[in-house]
């Protein structure tokens, strides 16, 4: 029996004509976007840089009530105003149950969040140690191990950014523990390790739109597998192509 979703689906209403030709509505993956069903356990967003996955993830987080730079919904800080207005056009279809724990992890602004936690002295929920007193990867894992709890709703933007392959495996195990405790996660990632999680829906963002894709069909899997299986040949091809490129 599948757990109930805290967030069942999202839908986008059409922007006014004055905004339709502006970012982020000009991102190809979002131009014809209408709605998206979310997995009750884990939903992954994948795609090339600039494909719109983090932009949509951010919009979901803001529509849910999170701070633009991450944290819980109680976190109230901002160091830069770089968010789009996509969240203003997003509709959230929520489940009946409410999460007991919520967090928006944004890799690019995690330093600012760690500083905020130090400033307010709220460290017990993060293992009792300043996140700045740990390595980037250690602080990410401290967050997942100590702050994230069961029956939680978590939005993670590129959580692998600070994690070694071994730590990504540890994060994968933690994700499964949270799922077993009836949590729901939405994750934008480039990690073929995290994407391997079997109890998940993967959505690929591309110029053709947003569509579900099997793990083995993602570029993250195929490119990584091909490179690791044939890396001497791939390196030779890569460097030869670079060396032979005409000068400009």
PDB file of N, CA, C and O in Angstrom, residues 83-149:
ATOM      1  N   UNK A  83      14.983  34.933  -7.363  1.00  0.00           N
ATOM      2  CA  UNK A  83      13.920  33.987  -7.698  1.00  0.00           C
ATOM      3  C   UNK A  83      13.052  34.519  -8.840  1.00  0.00           C
ATOM      4  O   UNK A  83      12.903  35.716  -9.030  1.00  0.00           O
ATOM      5  N   UNK A  84      12.471  33.575  -9.585  1.00  0.00           N
ATOM      6  CA  UNK A  84      11.540  33.945 -10.643  1.00  0.00           C
ATOM      7  C   UNK A  84      10.137  34.059 -10.052  1.00  0.00           C
ATOM      8  O   UNK A  84       9.914  33.722  -8.879  1.00  0.00           O
ATOM      9  N   UNK A  85       9.191  34.482 -10.866  1.00  0.00           N
ATOM     10  CA  UNK A  85       7.806  34.602 -10.400  1.00  0.00           C
ATOM     11  C   UNK A  85       6.968  33.380 -10.771  1.00  0.00           C
ATOM     12  O   UNK A  85       5.751  33.429 -10.721  1.00  0.00           O
ATOM     13  N   UNK A  86       7.629  32.285 -11.127  1.00  0.00           N
ATOM     14  CA  UNK A  86       6.913  31.077 -11.551  1.00  0.00           C
ATOM     15  C   UNK A  86       5.968  30.565 -10.468  1.00  0.00           C
ATOM     16  O   UNK A  86       4.873  30.073 -10.764  1.00  0.00           O
ATOM     17  N   UNK A  87       6.387  30.675  -9.210  1.00  0.00           N
ATOM     18  CA  UNK A  87       5.572  30.148  -8.117  1.00  0.00           C
ATOM     19  C   UNK A  87       4.211  30.830  -8.016  1.00  0.00           C
ATOM     20  O   UNK A  87       3.258  30.253  -7.487  1.00  0.00           O
ATOM     21  N   UNK A  88       4.124  32.059  -8.520  1.00  0.00           N
ATOM     22  CA  UNK A  88       2.861  32.788  -8.448  1.00  0.00           C
ATOM     23  C   UNK A  88       1.799  32.193  -9.371  1.00  0.00           C
ATOM     24  O   UNK A  88       0.609  32.459  -9.212  1.00  0.00           O
ATOM     25  N   UNK A  89       2.234  31.369 -10.320  1.00  0.00           N
ATOM     26  CA  UNK A  89       1.315  30.766 -11.284  1.00  0.00           C
ATOM     27  C   UNK A  89       1.148  29.259 -11.048  1.00  0.00           C
ATOM     28  O   UNK A  89       0.466  28.581 -11.802  1.00  0.00           O
ATOM     29  N   UNK A  90       1.762  28.791  -9.981  1.00  0.00           N
ATOM     30  CA  UNK A  90       1.744  27.362  -9.695  1.00  0.00           C
ATOM     31  C   UNK A  90       0.632  27.022  -8.713  1.00  0.00           C
ATOM     32  O   UNK A  90       0.448  27.708  -7.705  1.00  0.00           O
ATOM     33  N   UNK A  91      -0.103  25.978  -9.012  1.00  0.00           N
ATOM     34  CA  UNK A  91      -1.133  25.479  -8.110  1.00  0.00           C
ATOM     35  C   UNK A  91      -0.672  24.145  -7.529  1.00  0.00           C
ATOM     36  O   UNK A  91      -0.228  23.263  -8.272  1.00  0.00           O
ATOM     37  N   UNK A  92      -0.800  23.995  -6.219  1.00  0.00           N
ATOM     38  CA  UNK A  92      -0.404  22.767  -5.540  1.00  0.00           C
ATOM     39  C   UNK A  92      -1.636  21.980  -5.121  1.00  0.00           C
ATOM     40  O   UNK A  92      -2.532  22.535  -4.485  1.00  0.00           O
ATOM     41  N   UNK A  93      -1.667  20.711  -5.482  1.00  0.00           N
ATOM     42  CA  UNK A  93      -2.737  19.823  -5.025  1.00  0.00           C
ATOM     43  C   UNK A  93      -2.194  19.022  -3.850  1.00  0.00           C
ATOM     44  O   UNK A  93      -1.422  18.075  -4.029  1.00  0.00           O
ATOM     45  N   UNK A  94      -2.586  19.409  -2.649  1.00  0.00           N
ATOM     46  CA  UNK A  94      -2.053  18.804  -1.436  1.00  0.00           C
ATOM     47  C   UNK A  94      -2.886  17.619  -0.994  1.00  0.00           C
ATOM     48  O   UNK A  94      -4.085  17.542  -1.255  1.00  0.00           O
ATOM     49  N   UNK A  95      -2.229  16.691  -0.295  1.00  0.00           N
ATOM     50  CA  UNK A  95      -2.931  15.557   0.285  1.00  0.00           C
ATOM     51  C   UNK A  95      -3.621  15.958   1.568  1.00  0.00           C
ATOM     52  O   UNK A  95      -3.480  17.101   2.046  1.00  0.00           O
ATOM     53  N   UNK A  96      -4.361  15.031   2.145  1.00  0.00           N
ATOM     54  CA  UNK A  96      -5.095  15.325   3.380  1.00  0.00           C
ATOM     55  C   UNK A  96      -4.160  15.429   4.583  1.00  0.00           C
ATOM     56  O   UNK A  96      -4.375  16.240   5.477  1.00  0.00           O
ATOM     57  N   UNK A  97      -3.120  14.599   4.586  1.00  0.00           N
ATOM     58  CA  UNK A  97      -2.189  14.595   5.724  1.00  0.00           C
ATOM     59  C   UNK A  97      -1.211  15.762   5.618  1.00  0.00           C
ATOM     60  O   UNK A  97      -0.888  16.232   4.524  1.00  0.00           O
ATOM     61  N   UNK A  98      -0.756  16.236   6.768  1.00  0.00           N
ATOM     62  CA  UNK A  98       0.243  17.298   6.815  1.00  0.00           C
ATOM     63  C   UNK A  98       1.569  16.732   7.322  1.00  0.00           C
ATOM     64  O   UNK A  98       1.593  15.939   8.262  1.00  0.00           O
ATOM     65  N   UNK A  99       2.674  17.111   6.714  1.00  0.00           N
ATOM     66  CA  UNK A  99       3.971  16.593   7.163  1.00  0.00           C
ATOM     67  C   UNK A  99       4.333  17.106   8.548  1.00  0.00           C
ATOM     68  O   UNK A  99       3.963  18.215   8.930  1.00  0.00           O
ATOM     69  N   UNK A 100       5.066  16.286   9.276  1.00  0.00           N
ATOM     70  CA  UNK A 100       5.551  16.686  10.592  1.00  0.00           C
ATOM     71  C   UNK A 100       6.905  17.387  10.510  1.00  0.00           C
ATOM     72  O   UNK A 100       7.348  17.999  11.481  1.00  0.00           O
ATOM     73  N   UNK A 101       7.562  17.251   9.374  1.00  0.00           N
ATOM     74  CA  UNK A 101       8.893  17.802   9.199  1.00  0.00           C
ATOM     75  C   UNK A 101       9.025  18.284   7.766  1.00  0.00           C
ATOM     76  O   UNK A 101       8.597  17.574   6.849  1.00  0.00           O
ATOM     77  N   UNK A 102       9.580  19.467   7.558  1.00  0.00           N
ATOM     78  CA  UNK A 102       9.676  20.025   6.213  1.00  0.00           C
ATOM     79  C   UNK A 102      11.018  20.722   6.037  1.00  0.00           C
ATOM     80  O   UNK A 102      11.510  21.368   6.972  1.00  0.00           O
ATOM     81  N   UNK A 103      11.580  20.599   4.829  1.00  0.00           N
ATOM     82  CA  UNK A 103      12.866  21.260   4.595  1.00  0.00           C
ATOM     83  C   UNK A 103      13.102  21.422   3.104  1.00  0.00           C
ATOM     84  O   UNK A 103      12.781  20.545   2.305  1.00  0.00           O
ATOM     85  N   UNK A 104      13.680  22.564   2.733  1.00  0.00           N
ATOM     86  CA  UNK A 104      14.092  22.848   1.371  1.00  0.00           C
ATOM     87  C   UNK A 104      15.609  22.987   1.374  1.00  0.00           C
ATOM     88  O   UNK A 104      16.152  23.921   1.957  1.00  0.00           O
ATOM     89  N   UNK A 105      16.296  22.037   0.762  1.00  0.00           N
ATOM     90  CA  UNK A 105      17.755  22.061   0.681  1.00  0.00           C
ATOM     91  C   UNK A 105      18.172  22.585  -0.684  1.00  0.00           C
ATOM     92  O   UNK A 105      17.860  21.984  -1.716  1.00  0.00           O
ATOM     93  N   UNK A 106      18.877  23.692  -0.666  1.00  0.00           N
ATOM     94  CA  UNK A 106      19.366  24.289  -1.899  1.00  0.00           C
ATOM     95  C   UNK A 106      20.880  24.355  -1.809  1.00  0.00           C
ATOM     96  O   UNK A 106      21.431  25.134  -1.017  1.00  0.00           O
ATOM     97  N   UNK A 107      21.559  23.533  -2.605  1.00  0.00           N
ATOM     98  CA  UNK A 107      23.015  23.407  -2.480  1.00  0.00           C
ATOM     99  C   UNK A 107      23.727  24.737  -2.632  1.00  0.00           C
ATOM    100  O   UNK A 107      24.659  25.045  -1.885  1.00  0.00           O
ATOM    101  N   UNK A 108      23.282  25.567  -3.582  1.00  0.00           N
ATOM    102  CA  UNK A 108      24.008  26.802  -3.877  1.00  0.00           C
ATOM    103  C   UNK A 108      23.907  27.844  -2.770  1.00  0.00           C
ATOM    104  O   UNK A 108      24.737  28.758  -2.685  1.00  0.00           O
ATOM    105  N   UNK A 109      22.914  27.739  -1.901  1.00  0.00           N
ATOM    106  CA  UNK A 109      22.766  28.731  -0.828  1.00  0.00           C
ATOM    107  C   UNK A 109      22.879  28.093   0.559  1.00  0.00           C
ATOM    108  O   UNK A 109      22.532  28.719   1.560  1.00  0.00           O
ATOM    109  N   UNK A 110      23.410  26.874   0.612  1.00  0.00           N
ATOM    110  CA  UNK A 110      23.507  26.181   1.895  1.00  0.00           C
ATOM    111  C   UNK A 110      24.442  26.906   2.852  1.00  0.00           C
ATOM    112  O   UNK A 110      24.236  26.900   4.065  1.00  0.00           O
ATOM    113  N   UNK A 111      25.488  27.539   2.329  1.00  0.00           N
ATOM    114  CA  UNK A 111      26.407  28.313   3.171  1.00  0.00           C
ATOM    115  C   UNK A 111      25.655  29.404   3.913  1.00  0.00           C
ATOM    116  O   UNK A 111      25.876  29.634   5.108  1.00  0.00           O
ATOM    117  N   UNK A 112      24.757  30.081   3.211  1.00  0.00           N
ATOM    118  CA  UNK A 112      23.977  31.152   3.838  1.00  0.00           C
ATOM    119  C   UNK A 112      23.054  30.601   4.916  1.00  0.00           C
ATOM    120  O   UNK A 112      22.863  31.224   5.964  1.00  0.00           O
ATOM    121  N   UNK A 113      22.484  29.434   4.655  1.00  0.00           N
ATOM    122  CA  UNK A 113      21.623  28.798   5.653  1.00  0.00           C
ATOM    123  C   UNK A 113      22.427  28.425   6.894  1.00  0.00           C
ATOM    124  O   UNK A 113      21.969  28.637   8.026  1.00  0.00           O
ATOM    125  N   UNK A 114      23.627  27.882   6.688  1.00  0.00           N
ATOM    126  CA  UNK A 114      24.474  27.502   7.819  1.00  0.00           C
ATOM    127  C   UNK A 114      24.822  28.721   8.672  1.00  0.00           C
ATOM    128  O   UNK A 114      24.843  28.649   9.905  1.00  0.00           O
ATOM    129  N   UNK A 115      25.088  29.846   8.019  1.00  0.00           N
ATOM    130  CA  UNK A 115      25.377  31.085   8.739  1.00  0.00           C
ATOM    131  C   UNK A 115      24.165  31.535   9.546  1.00  0.00           C
ATOM    132  O   UNK A 115      24.282  31.960  10.702  1.00  0.00           O
ATOM    133  N   UNK A 116      22.998  31.428   8.951  1.00  0.00           N
ATOM    134  CA  UNK A 116      21.760  31.797   9.636  1.00  0.00           C
ATOM    135  C   UNK A 116      21.550  30.932  10.873  1.00  0.00           C
ATOM    136  O   UNK A 116      21.173  31.441  11.942  1.00  0.00           O
ATOM    137  N   UNK A 117      21.824  29.638  10.759  1.00  0.00           N
ATOM    138  CA  UNK A 117      21.665  28.737  11.907  1.00  0.00           C
ATOM    139  C   UNK A 117      22.643  29.105  13.024  1.00  0.00           C
ATOM    140  O   UNK A 117      22.297  29.051  14.213  1.00  0.00           O
ATOM    141  N   UNK A 118      23.849  29.474  12.648  1.00  0.00           N
ATOM    142  CA  UNK A 118      24.823  29.917  13.658  1.00  0.00           C
ATOM    143  C   UNK A 118      24.350  31.201  14.342  1.00  0.00           C
ATOM    144  O   UNK A 118      24.448  31.350  15.563  1.00  0.00           O
ATOM    145  N   UNK A 119      23.807  32.113  13.550  1.00  0.00           N
ATOM    146  CA  UNK A 119      23.383  33.408  14.097  1.00  0.00           C
ATOM    147  C   UNK A 119      22.253  33.269  15.114  1.00  0.00           C
ATOM    148  O   UNK A 119      22.228  33.984  16.123  1.00  0.00           O
ATOM    149  N   UNK A 120      21.318  32.372  14.839  1.00  0.00           N
ATOM    150  CA  UNK A 120      20.197  32.223  15.769  1.00  0.00           C
ATOM    151  C   UNK A 120      20.472  31.166  16.839  1.00  0.00           C
ATOM    152  O   UNK A 120      19.666  30.990  17.762  1.00  0.00           O
ATOM    153  N   UNK A 121      21.610  30.444  16.701  1.00  0.00           N
ATOM    154  CA  UNK A 121      21.999  29.470  17.711  1.00  0.00           C
ATOM    155  C   UNK A 121      21.153  28.216  17.732  1.00  0.00           C
ATOM    156  O   UNK A 121      21.057  27.539  18.754  1.00  0.00           O
ATOM    157  N   UNK A 122      20.553  27.896  16.602  1.00  0.00           N
ATOM    158  CA  UNK A 122      19.685  26.723  16.546  1.00  0.00           C
ATOM    159  C   UNK A 122      20.448  25.580  15.898  1.00  0.00           C
ATOM    160  O   UNK A 122      20.426  25.403  14.678  1.00  0.00           O
ATOM    161  N   UNK A 123      21.198  24.806  16.727  1.00  0.00           N
ATOM    162  CA  UNK A 123      22.070  23.763  16.198  1.00  0.00           C
ATOM    163  C   UNK A 123      21.712  22.359  16.674  1.00  0.00           C
ATOM    164  O   UNK A 123      22.199  21.374  16.121  1.00  0.00           O
ATOM    165  N   UNK A 124      20.874  22.244  17.700  1.00  0.00           N
ATOM    166  CA  UNK A 124      20.551  20.921  18.241  1.00  0.00           C
ATOM    167  C   UNK A 124      19.975  19.993  17.176  1.00  0.00           C
ATOM    168  O   UNK A 124      20.299  18.803  17.125  1.00  0.00           O
ATOM    169  N   UNK A 125      19.115  20.531  16.335  1.00  0.00           N
ATOM    170  CA  UNK A 125      18.469  19.715  15.312  1.00  0.00           C
ATOM    171  C   UNK A 125      19.425  19.334  14.188  1.00  0.00           C
ATOM    172  O   UNK A 125      19.073  18.541  13.309  1.00  0.00           O
ATOM    173  N   UNK A 126      20.629  19.906  14.206  1.00  0.00           N
ATOM    174  CA  UNK A 126      21.622  19.603  13.181  1.00  0.00           C
ATOM    175  C   UNK A 126      22.804  18.832  13.761  1.00  0.00           C
ATOM    176  O   UNK A 126      23.910  18.869  13.230  1.00  0.00           O
ATOM    177  N   UNK A 127      22.578  18.154  14.885  1.00  0.00           N
ATOM    178  CA  UNK A 127      23.624  17.361  15.509  1.00  0.00           C
ATOM    179  C   UNK A 127      24.393  18.091  16.581  1.00  0.00           C
ATOM    180  O   UNK A 127      25.363  17.576  17.136  1.00  0.00           O
ATOM    181  N   UNK A 128      23.975  19.345  16.899  1.00  0.00           N
ATOM    182  CA  UNK A 128      24.606  20.095  17.976  1.00  0.00           C
ATOM    183  C   UNK A 128      25.926  20.735  17.616  1.00  0.00           C
ATOM    184  O   UNK A 128      26.613  21.287  18.480  1.00  0.00           O
ATOM    185  N   UNK A 129      26.306  20.705  16.342  1.00  0.00           N
ATOM    186  CA  UNK A 129      27.589  21.249  15.915  1.00  0.00           C
ATOM    187  C   UNK A 129      27.376  22.202  14.750  1.00  0.00           C
ATOM    188  O   UNK A 129      26.573  21.932  13.862  1.00  0.00           O
ATOM    189  N   UNK A 130      28.085  23.327  14.776  1.00  0.00           N
ATOM    190  CA  UNK A 130      27.954  24.289  13.701  1.00  0.00           C
ATOM    191  C   UNK A 130      28.193  23.620  12.349  1.00  0.00           C
ATOM    192  O   UNK A 130      29.143  22.853  12.174  1.00  0.00           O
ATOM    193  N   UNK A 131      27.340  23.927  11.395  1.00  0.00           N
ATOM    194  CA  UNK A 131      27.520  23.369  10.059  1.00  0.00           C
ATOM    195  C   UNK A 131      28.781  23.911   9.402  1.00  0.00           C
ATOM    196  O   UNK A 131      29.363  23.261   8.527  1.00  0.00           O
ATOM    197  N   UNK A 132      29.224  25.089   9.838  1.00  0.00           N
ATOM    198  CA  UNK A 132      30.461  25.663   9.313  1.00  0.00           C
ATOM    199  C   UNK A 132      31.697  24.975   9.892  1.00  0.00           C
ATOM    200  O   UNK A 132      32.797  25.117   9.343  1.00  0.00           O
ATOM    201  N   UNK A 133      31.522  24.259  10.986  1.00  0.00           N
ATOM    202  CA  UNK A 133      32.644  23.563  11.616  1.00  0.00           C
ATOM    203  C   UNK A 133      32.835  22.176  11.019  1.00  0.00           C
ATOM    204  O   UNK A 133      33.649  21.390  11.512  1.00  0.00           O
ATOM    205  N   UNK A 134      32.086  21.875   9.987  1.00  0.00           N
ATOM    206  CA  UNK A 134      32.177  20.595   9.298  1.00  0.00           C
ATOM    207  C   UNK A 134      32.492  20.851   7.827  1.00  0.00           C
ATOM    208  O   UNK A 134      32.314  21.955   7.320  1.00  0.00           O
ATOM    209  N   UNK A 135      32.954  19.811   7.151  1.00  0.00           N
ATOM    210  CA  UNK A 135      33.149  19.953   5.716  1.00  0.00           C
ATOM    211  C   UNK A 135      31.785  20.097   5.055  1.00  0.00           C
ATOM    212  O   UNK A 135      30.741  19.812   5.654  1.00  0.00           O
ATOM    213  N   UNK A 136      31.802  20.532   3.798  1.00  0.00           N
ATOM    214  CA  UNK A 136      30.549  20.703   3.076  1.00  0.00           C
ATOM    215  C   UNK A 136      29.753  19.403   3.055  1.00  0.00           C
ATOM    216  O   UNK A 136      28.556  19.385   3.346  1.00  0.00           O
ATOM    217  N   UNK A 137      30.427  18.307   2.731  1.00  0.00           N
ATOM    218  CA  UNK A 137      29.756  17.010   2.677  1.00  0.00           C
ATOM    219  C   UNK A 137      29.259  16.545   4.032  1.00  0.00           C
ATOM    220  O   UNK A 137      28.161  15.996   4.160  1.00  0.00           O
ATOM    221  N   UNK A 138      30.073  16.770   5.067  1.00  0.00           N
ATOM    222  CA  UNK A 138      29.669  16.377   6.419  1.00  0.00           C
ATOM    223  C   UNK A 138      28.436  17.150   6.866  1.00  0.00           C
ATOM    224  O   UNK A 138      27.546  16.594   7.518  1.00  0.00           O
ATOM    225  N   UNK A 139      28.381  18.439   6.521  1.00  0.00           N
ATOM    226  CA  UNK A 139      27.231  19.240   6.937  1.00  0.00           C
ATOM    227  C   UNK A 139      25.963  18.806   6.210  1.00  0.00           C
ATOM    228  O   UNK A 139      24.879  18.792   6.799  1.00  0.00           O
ATOM    229  N   UNK A 140      26.084  18.408   4.942  1.00  0.00           N
ATOM    230  CA  UNK A 140      24.928  17.891   4.212  1.00  0.00           C
ATOM    231  C   UNK A 140      24.413  16.622   4.871  1.00  0.00           C
ATOM    232  O   UNK A 140      23.204  16.439   5.037  1.00  0.00           O
ATOM    233  N   UNK A 141      25.330  15.729   5.233  1.00  0.00           N
ATOM    234  CA  UNK A 141      24.920  14.466   5.854  1.00  0.00           C
ATOM    235  C   UNK A 141      24.362  14.700   7.253  1.00  0.00           C
ATOM    236  O   UNK A 141      23.422  14.023   7.669  1.00  0.00           O
ATOM    237  N   UNK A 142      24.920  15.666   7.992  1.00  0.00           N
ATOM    238  CA  UNK A 142      24.385  15.998   9.314  1.00  0.00           C
ATOM    239  C   UNK A 142      22.944  16.453   9.192  1.00  0.00           C
ATOM    240  O   UNK A 142      22.085  16.104  10.013  1.00  0.00           O
ATOM    241  N   UNK A 143      22.681  17.229   8.151  1.00  0.00           N
ATOM    242  CA  UNK A 143      21.319  17.690   7.893  1.00  0.00           C
ATOM    243  C   UNK A 143      20.382  16.512   7.648  1.00  0.00           C
ATOM    244  O   UNK A 143      19.313  16.402   8.252  1.00  0.00           O
ATOM    245  N   UNK A 144      20.790  15.612   6.766  1.00  0.00           N
ATOM    246  CA  UNK A 144      19.922  14.486   6.401  1.00  0.00           C
ATOM    247  C   UNK A 144      19.728  13.505   7.554  1.00  0.00           C
ATOM    248  O   UNK A 144      18.651  12.926   7.725  1.00  0.00           O
ATOM    249  N   UNK A 145      20.783  13.340   8.358  1.00  0.00           N
ATOM    250  CA  UNK A 145      20.708  12.358   9.439  1.00  0.00           C
ATOM    251  C   UNK A 145      20.005  12.887  10.684  1.00  0.00           C
ATOM    252  O   UNK A 145      19.311  12.138  11.372  1.00  0.00           O
ATOM    253  N   UNK A 146      20.176  14.178  10.973  1.00  0.00           N
ATOM    254  CA  UNK A 146      19.650  14.724  12.219  1.00  0.00           C
ATOM    255  C   UNK A 146      18.382  15.560  12.051  1.00  0.00           C
ATOM    256  O   UNK A 146      17.468  15.481  12.880  1.00  0.00           O
ATOM    257  N   UNK A 147      18.334  16.353  10.992  1.00  0.00           N
ATOM    258  CA  UNK A 147      17.197  17.248  10.811  1.00  0.00           C
ATOM    259  C   UNK A 147      16.018  16.569  10.118  1.00  0.00           C
ATOM    260  O   UNK A 147      14.858  16.785  10.471  1.00  0.00           O
ATOM    261  N   UNK A 148      16.311  15.744   9.117  1.00  0.00           N
ATOM    262  CA  UNK A 148      15.251  15.079   8.374  1.00  0.00           C
ATOM    263  C   UNK A 148      14.676  13.940   9.204  1.00  0.00           C
ATOM    264  O   UNK A 148      15.415  13.066   9.660  1.00  0.00           O
ATOM    265  N   UNK A 149      13.364  13.943   9.366  1.00  0.00           N
ATOM    266  CA  UNK A 149      12.686  12.909  10.148  1.00  0.00           C
ATOM    267  C   UNK A 149      11.536  12.312   9.351  1.00  0.00           C
ATOM    268  O   UNK A 149      11.177  12.802   8.279  1.00  0.00           O
TER     269      UNK A 149
END
